[in-house]
Short mmCIF file of C-alpha atoms and ligand atoms in Angstrom, two decimals:
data_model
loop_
_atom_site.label_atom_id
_atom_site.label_comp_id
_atom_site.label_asym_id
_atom_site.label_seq_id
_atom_site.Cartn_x
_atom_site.Cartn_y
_atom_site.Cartn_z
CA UNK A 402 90.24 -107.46 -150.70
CA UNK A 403 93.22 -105.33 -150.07
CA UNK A 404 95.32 -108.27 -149.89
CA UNK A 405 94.28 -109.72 -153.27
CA UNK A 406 94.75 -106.14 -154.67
CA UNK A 407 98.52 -106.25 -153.54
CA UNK A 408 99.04 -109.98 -154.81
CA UNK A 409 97.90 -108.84 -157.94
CA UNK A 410 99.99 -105.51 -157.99
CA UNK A 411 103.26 -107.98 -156.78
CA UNK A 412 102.23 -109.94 -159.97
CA UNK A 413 101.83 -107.50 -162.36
CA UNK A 414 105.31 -105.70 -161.57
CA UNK A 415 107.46 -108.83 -162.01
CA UNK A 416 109.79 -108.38 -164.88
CA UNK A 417 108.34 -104.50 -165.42
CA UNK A 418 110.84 -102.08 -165.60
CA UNK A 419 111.43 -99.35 -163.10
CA UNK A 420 107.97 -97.66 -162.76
CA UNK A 421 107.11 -93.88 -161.39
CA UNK A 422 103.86 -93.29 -160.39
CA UNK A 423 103.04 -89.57 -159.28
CA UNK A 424 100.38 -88.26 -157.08
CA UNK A 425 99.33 -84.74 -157.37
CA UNK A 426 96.94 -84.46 -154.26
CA UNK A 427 97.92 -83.97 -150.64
CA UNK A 428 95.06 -85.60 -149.95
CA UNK A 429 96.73 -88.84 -151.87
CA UNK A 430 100.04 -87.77 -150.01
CA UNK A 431 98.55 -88.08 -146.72
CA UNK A 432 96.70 -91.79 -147.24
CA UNK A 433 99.88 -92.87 -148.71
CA UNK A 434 102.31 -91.90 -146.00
CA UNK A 435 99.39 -92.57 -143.43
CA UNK A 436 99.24 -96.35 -144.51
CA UNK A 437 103.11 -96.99 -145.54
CA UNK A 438 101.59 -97.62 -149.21
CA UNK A 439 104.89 -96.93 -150.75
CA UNK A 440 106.82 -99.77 -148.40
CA UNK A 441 104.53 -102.48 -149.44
CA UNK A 442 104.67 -101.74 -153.15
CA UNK A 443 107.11 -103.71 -155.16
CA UNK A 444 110.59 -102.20 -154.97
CA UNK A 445 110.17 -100.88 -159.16
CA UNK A 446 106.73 -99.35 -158.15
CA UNK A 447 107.72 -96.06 -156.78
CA UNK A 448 105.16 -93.06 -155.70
CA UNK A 449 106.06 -89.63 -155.83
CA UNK A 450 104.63 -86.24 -154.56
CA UNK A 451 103.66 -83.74 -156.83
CA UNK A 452 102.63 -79.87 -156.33
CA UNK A 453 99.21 -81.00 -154.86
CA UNK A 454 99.15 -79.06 -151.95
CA UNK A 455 97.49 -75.26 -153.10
CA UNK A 456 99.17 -73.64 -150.17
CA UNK A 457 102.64 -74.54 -150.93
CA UNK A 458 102.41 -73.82 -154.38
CA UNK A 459 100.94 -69.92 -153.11
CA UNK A 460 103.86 -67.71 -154.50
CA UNK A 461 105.64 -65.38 -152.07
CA UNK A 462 105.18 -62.27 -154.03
CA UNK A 463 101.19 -63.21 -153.28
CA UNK A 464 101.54 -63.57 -149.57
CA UNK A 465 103.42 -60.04 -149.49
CA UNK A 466 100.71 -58.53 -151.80
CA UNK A 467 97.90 -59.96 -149.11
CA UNK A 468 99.96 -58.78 -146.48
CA UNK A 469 100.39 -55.35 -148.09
CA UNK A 470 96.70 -54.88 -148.27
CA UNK A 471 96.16 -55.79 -144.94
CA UNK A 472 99.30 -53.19 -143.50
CA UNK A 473 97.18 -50.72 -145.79
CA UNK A 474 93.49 -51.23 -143.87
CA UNK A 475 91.88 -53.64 -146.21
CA UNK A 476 89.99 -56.08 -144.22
CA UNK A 477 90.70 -60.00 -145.69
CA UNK A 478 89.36 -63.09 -145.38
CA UNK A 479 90.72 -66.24 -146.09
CA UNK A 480 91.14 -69.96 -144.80
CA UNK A 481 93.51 -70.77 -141.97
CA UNK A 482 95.82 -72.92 -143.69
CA UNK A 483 97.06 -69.26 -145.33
CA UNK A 484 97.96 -67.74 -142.29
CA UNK A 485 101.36 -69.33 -141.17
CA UNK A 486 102.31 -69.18 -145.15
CA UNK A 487 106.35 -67.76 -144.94
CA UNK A 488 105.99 -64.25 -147.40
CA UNK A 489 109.33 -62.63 -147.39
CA UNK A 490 109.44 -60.39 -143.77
CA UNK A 491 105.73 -61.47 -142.75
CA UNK A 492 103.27 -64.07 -142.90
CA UNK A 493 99.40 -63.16 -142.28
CA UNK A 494 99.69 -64.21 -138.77
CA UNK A 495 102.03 -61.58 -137.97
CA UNK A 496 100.00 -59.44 -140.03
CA UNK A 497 96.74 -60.73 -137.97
CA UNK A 498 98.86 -59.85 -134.82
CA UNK A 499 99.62 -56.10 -135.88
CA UNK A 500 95.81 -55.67 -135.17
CA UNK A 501 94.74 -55.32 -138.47
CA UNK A 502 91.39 -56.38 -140.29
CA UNK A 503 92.09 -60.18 -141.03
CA UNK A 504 89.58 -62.87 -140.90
CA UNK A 505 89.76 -66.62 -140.64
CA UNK A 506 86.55 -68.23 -142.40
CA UNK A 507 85.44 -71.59 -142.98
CA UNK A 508 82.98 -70.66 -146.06
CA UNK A 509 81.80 -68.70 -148.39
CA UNK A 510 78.95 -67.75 -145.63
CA UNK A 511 81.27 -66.51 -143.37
CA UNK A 512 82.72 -63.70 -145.96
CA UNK A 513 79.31 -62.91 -146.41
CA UNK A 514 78.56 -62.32 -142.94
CA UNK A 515 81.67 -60.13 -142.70
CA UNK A 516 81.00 -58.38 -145.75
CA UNK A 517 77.93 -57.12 -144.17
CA UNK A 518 79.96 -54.95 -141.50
CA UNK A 519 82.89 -54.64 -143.86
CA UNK A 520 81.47 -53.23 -147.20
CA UNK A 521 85.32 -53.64 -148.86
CA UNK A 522 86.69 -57.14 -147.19
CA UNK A 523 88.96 -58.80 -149.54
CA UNK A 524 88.36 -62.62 -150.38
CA UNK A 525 92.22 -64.20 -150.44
CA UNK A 526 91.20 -67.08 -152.54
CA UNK A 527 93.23 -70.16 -152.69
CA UNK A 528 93.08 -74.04 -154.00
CA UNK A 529 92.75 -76.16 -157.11
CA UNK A 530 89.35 -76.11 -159.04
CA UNK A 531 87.88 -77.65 -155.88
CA UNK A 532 87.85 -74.94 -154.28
CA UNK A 533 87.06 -72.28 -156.83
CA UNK A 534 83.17 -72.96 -157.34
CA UNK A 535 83.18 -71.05 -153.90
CA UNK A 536 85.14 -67.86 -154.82
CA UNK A 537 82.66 -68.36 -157.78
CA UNK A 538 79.66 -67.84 -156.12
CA UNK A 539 81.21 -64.85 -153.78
CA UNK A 540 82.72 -63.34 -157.08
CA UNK A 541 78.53 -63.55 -158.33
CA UNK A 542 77.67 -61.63 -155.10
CA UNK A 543 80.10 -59.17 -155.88
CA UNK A 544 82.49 -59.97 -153.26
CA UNK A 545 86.35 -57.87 -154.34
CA UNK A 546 88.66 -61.34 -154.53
CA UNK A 547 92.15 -61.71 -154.47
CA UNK A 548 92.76 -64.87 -156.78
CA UNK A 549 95.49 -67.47 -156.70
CA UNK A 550 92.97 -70.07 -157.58
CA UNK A 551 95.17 -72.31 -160.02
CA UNK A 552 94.28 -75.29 -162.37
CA UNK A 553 95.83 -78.79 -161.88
CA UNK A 554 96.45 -80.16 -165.61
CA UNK A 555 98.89 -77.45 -166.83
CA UNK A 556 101.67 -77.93 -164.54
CA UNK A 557 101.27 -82.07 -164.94
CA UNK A 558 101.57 -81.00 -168.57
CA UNK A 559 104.50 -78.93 -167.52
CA UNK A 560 106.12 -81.84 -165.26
CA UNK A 561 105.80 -84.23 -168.11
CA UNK A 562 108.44 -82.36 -170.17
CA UNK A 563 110.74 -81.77 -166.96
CA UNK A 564 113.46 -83.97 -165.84
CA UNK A 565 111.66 -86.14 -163.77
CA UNK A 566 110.50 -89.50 -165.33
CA UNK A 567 106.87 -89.39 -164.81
CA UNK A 568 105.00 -92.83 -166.27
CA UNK A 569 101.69 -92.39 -165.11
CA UNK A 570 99.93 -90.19 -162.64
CA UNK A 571 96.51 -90.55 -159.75
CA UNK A 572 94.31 -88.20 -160.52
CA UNK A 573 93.18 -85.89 -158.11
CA UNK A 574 89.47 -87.25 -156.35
CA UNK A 575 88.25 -84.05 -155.28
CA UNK A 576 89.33 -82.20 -158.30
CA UNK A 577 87.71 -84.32 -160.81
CA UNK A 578 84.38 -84.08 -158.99
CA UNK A 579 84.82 -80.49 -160.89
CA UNK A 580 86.30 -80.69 -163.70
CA UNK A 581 84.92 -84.94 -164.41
CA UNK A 582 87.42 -87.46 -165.99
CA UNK A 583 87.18 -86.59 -169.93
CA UNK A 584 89.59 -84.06 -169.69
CA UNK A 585 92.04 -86.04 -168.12
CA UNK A 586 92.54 -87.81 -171.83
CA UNK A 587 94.71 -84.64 -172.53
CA UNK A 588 97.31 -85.75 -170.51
CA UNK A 589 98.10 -88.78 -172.62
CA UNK A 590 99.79 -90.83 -169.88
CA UNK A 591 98.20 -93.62 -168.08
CA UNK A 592 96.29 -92.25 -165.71
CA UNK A 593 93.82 -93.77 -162.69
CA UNK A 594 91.30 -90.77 -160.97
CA UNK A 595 91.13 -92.57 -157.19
CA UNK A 596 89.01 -91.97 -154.14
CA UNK A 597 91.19 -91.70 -150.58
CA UNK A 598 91.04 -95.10 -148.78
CA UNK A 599 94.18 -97.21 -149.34
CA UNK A 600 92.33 -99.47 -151.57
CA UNK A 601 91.43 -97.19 -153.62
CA UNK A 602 94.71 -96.04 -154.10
CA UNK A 603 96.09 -99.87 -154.71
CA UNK A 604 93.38 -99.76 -157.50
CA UNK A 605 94.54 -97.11 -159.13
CA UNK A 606 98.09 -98.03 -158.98
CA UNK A 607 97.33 -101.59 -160.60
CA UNK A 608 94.51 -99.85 -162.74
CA UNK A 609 98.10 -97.85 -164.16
CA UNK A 610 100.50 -100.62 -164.27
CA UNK A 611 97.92 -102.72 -166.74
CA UNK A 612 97.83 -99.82 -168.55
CA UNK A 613 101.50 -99.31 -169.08
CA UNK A 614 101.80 -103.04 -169.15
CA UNK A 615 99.64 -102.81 -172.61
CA UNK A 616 100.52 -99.84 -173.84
CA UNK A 617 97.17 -97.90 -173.28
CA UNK A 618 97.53 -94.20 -172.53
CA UNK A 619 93.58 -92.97 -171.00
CA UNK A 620 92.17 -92.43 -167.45
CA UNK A 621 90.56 -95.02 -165.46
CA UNK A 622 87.89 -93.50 -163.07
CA UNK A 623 87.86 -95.39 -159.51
CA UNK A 624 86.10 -93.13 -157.67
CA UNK A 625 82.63 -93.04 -159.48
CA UNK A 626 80.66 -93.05 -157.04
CA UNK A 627 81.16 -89.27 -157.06
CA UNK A 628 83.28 -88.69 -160.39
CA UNK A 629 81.09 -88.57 -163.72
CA UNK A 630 82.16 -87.71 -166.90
CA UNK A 631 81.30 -84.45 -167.30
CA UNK A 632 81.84 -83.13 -163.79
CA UNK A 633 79.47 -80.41 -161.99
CA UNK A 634 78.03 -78.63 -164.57
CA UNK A 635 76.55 -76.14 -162.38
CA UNK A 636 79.97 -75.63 -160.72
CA UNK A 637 81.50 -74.83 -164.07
CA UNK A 638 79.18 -72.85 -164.92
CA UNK A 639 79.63 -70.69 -162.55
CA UNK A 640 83.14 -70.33 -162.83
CA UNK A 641 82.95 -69.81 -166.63
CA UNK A 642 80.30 -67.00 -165.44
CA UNK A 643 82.89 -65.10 -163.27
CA UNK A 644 86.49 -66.31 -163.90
CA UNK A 645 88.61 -66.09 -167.13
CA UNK A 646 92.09 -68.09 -167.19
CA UNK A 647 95.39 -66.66 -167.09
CA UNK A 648 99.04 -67.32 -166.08
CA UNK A 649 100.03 -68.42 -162.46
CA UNK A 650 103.07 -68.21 -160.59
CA UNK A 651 103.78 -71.25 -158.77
CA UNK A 652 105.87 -71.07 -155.70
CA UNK A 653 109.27 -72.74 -156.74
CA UNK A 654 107.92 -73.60 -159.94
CA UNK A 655 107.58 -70.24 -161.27
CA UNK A 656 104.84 -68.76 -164.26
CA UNK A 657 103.06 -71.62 -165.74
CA UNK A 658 101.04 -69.83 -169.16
CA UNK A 659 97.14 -70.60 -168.38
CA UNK A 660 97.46 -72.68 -165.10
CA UNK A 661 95.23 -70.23 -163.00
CA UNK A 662 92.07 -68.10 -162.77
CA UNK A 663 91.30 -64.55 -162.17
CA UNK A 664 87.84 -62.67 -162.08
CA UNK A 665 86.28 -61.51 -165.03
CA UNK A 666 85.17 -58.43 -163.99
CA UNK A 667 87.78 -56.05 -162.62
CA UNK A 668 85.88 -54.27 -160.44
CA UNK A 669 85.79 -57.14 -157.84
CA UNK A 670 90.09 -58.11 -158.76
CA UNK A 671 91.77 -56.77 -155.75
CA UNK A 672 94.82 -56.79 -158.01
CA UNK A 673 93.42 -54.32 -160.35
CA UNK A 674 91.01 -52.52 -157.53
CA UNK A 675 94.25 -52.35 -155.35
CA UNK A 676 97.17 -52.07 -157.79
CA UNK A 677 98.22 -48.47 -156.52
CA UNK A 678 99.42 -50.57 -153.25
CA UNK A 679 100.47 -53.69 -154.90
CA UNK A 680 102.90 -52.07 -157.33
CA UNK A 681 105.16 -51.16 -154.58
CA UNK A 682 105.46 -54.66 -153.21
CA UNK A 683 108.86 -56.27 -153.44
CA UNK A 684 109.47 -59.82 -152.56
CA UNK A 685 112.07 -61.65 -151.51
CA UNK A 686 113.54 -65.36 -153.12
CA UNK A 687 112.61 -67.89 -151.02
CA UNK A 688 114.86 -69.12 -148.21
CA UNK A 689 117.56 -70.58 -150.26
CA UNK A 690 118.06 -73.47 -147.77
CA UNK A 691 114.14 -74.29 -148.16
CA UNK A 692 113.91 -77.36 -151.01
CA UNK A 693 110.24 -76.64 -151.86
CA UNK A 694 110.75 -75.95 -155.30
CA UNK A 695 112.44 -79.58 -155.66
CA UNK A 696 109.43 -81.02 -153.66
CA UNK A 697 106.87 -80.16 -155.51
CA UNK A 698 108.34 -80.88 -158.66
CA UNK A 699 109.06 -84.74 -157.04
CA UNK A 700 112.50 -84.40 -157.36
CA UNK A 701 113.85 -85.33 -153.99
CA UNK A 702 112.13 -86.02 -150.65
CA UNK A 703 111.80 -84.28 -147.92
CA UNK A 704 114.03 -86.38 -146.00
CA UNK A 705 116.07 -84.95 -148.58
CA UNK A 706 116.24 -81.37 -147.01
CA UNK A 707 118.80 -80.70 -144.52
CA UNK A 708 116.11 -78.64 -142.42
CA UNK A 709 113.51 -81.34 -142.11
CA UNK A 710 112.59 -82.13 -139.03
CA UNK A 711 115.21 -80.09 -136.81
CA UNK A 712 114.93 -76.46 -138.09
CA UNK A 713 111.98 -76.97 -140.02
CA UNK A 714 108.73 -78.78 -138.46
CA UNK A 715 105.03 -78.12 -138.30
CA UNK A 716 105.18 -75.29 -135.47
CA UNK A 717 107.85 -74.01 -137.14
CA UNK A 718 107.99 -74.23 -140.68
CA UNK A 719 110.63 -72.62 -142.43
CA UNK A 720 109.03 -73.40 -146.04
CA UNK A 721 105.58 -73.52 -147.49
CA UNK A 722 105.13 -77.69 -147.77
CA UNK A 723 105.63 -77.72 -144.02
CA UNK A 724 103.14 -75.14 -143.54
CA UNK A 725 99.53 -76.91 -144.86
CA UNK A 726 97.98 -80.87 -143.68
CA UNK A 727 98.56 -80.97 -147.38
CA UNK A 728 102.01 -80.57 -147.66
CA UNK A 729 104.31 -83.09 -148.52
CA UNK A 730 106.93 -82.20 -146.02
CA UNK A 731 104.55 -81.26 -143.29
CA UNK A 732 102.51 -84.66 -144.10
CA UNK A 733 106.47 -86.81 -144.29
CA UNK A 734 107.03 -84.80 -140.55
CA UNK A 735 103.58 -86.24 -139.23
CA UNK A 736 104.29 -90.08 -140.17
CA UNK A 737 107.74 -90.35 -140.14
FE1 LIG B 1291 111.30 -76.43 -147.15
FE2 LIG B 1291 111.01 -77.31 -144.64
FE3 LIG B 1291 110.39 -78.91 -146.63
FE4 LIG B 1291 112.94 -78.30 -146.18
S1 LIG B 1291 111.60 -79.48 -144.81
S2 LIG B 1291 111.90 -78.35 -148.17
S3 LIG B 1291 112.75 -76.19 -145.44
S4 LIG B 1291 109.38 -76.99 -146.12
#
């Protein structure tokens, strides 16, 4: 099945021009390097790696704020991929390591179990609208959050008017279980929502070149067994119940207007709640020799970097997309 799927990919290509395919999930990212998709693709087929990891696109000025809270006694929780996250002097394992009140959790169950002995604990929340539904529900039970929750469409919208030549993108699996594959249309690009076997992802890729092949700019769902149209309406729901949009920073992207989510009510936003603290926290540019920024915009590789793979690797990453599974340059260190 596979095999027929690359035949007809090899067919479809011949005589096409150069073609640039993007992916904007790790999850993509790691399948693709896993499987050496890109080397059996015709040579005008090319992949690239968007900003699909949420932890490398976590701005430093965020780390240092979560830090700062911690140095000041506010107990956080938050998921481990956040804790070796570079912040300009400290990340939140050297913060964890000063002895303060910081908490690794694997759910939303877990903060509530801490909450019980620590009345003011801090939800660090983090990720793509898969994620949110989860902050959602804590925000519901009241839970003070510190948001850098961020929506995927915006910065696509945002790369499509950058310098990179972008002709069609896979839509993030996980992501659309949220948000469903209507909205997708806005994009107007050819554009394939896939699942995270490798034949799903050769579907998707020849589900885009017929597209750009006749001119068609929509979405082509191949993952329905769990995408629908509409999404999780219950999910949304809640997140229309608790969060309001607003503008993000993205780490080495920089603000994108509407592109993330905050919580509606202020007494649970640890950057209101806390902004006596926060307003003293000054951050750092990123390590100038780190090429994140160019990463996650798919402008160069990571290959690319001069600190791949000798200064920078996974136990000891010198920028955020070797910090996270996710991350393109922490994914490119794993399989290369
Ligand atoms: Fe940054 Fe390391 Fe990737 Fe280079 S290899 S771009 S330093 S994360």
């Amino acid at each position: 099945m596979v095999g027929s799927l690359l035949r007809d990919i090899h067919n479809i290509a011949k005589g096409m021009p150069d073609v640039s395919i993007m992916e904007v999930c790790g999850g993509h990212t790691n399948v693709i390097m896993r499987y050496g998709i890109r080397s059996l693709l015709p040579k005008n087929i090319k992949l690239i790696s968007g900003p699909g990891c949420p932890v490398c696109v976590t701005s430093q000025k965020d780390i240092d704020s979560v830090v700062a809270l911690a140095l000041s006694g506010v107990p956080i929780a938050t998921y481990g991929d956040m804790f070796r996250v570079p912040g300009s002097n400290m990340s939140l394992e050297d913060v964890k390591v000063n002895g303060t009140k910081i908490f690794e959790v694997l759910s939303t169950t877990d903060v509530l179990d801490l909450a019980k002995e620590h009345k003011d604990i801090v939800f660090f929340g983090i990720g793509f609208e898969t994620t949110v539904p989860m902050t959602a529900y804590l925000l519901e039970k009241n839970i003070c959050v510190y948001s850098t929750h961020k929506l995927m469409i915006p910065p696509m919208k945002a790369l499509l008017k950058d310098e990179i030549k972008i002709d069609g993108f896979i839509d993030p699996g996980h992501v659309s279980t949220i948000i469903g594959y209507n909205v997708w249309d806005e994009l107007n690009v050819p554009q394939a929502i896939s699942g995270f076997s490798p034949k799903q992802i050769f579907e998707s890729v020849y589900e885009i070149l017929k597209m750009i092949k006749s001119g068609q700019k929509s979405v082509v769902n191949c993952y329905d067994s769990v995408v629908t149209c509409d999404g999780n309406i219950k999910a949304n729901d809640l997140i229309n119940k608790t969060m309001k949009v607003s503008d993000a920073e993205w780490r080495g992207i920089g603000v994108i207007p509407n592109s993330g989510l905050e919580p509606k009510d202020d007494e649970c936003n640890a950057k209101i709640k806390y902004q006596e603290i926060l307003k003293n926290v000054k951050s750092e540019k990123d390590n100038s020799a780190c090429r994140c920024s160019e990463i996650l915009k798919g402008l160069i590789e990571p290959k690319d970097c001069k600190l791949f793979g000798n200064v920078c690797t996974s136990s000891a990453p010198k920028g955020a997309c070797m910090v996270s599974d996710e991350g393109t340059c922490s994914i490119a260190y794993r399989y290369s």
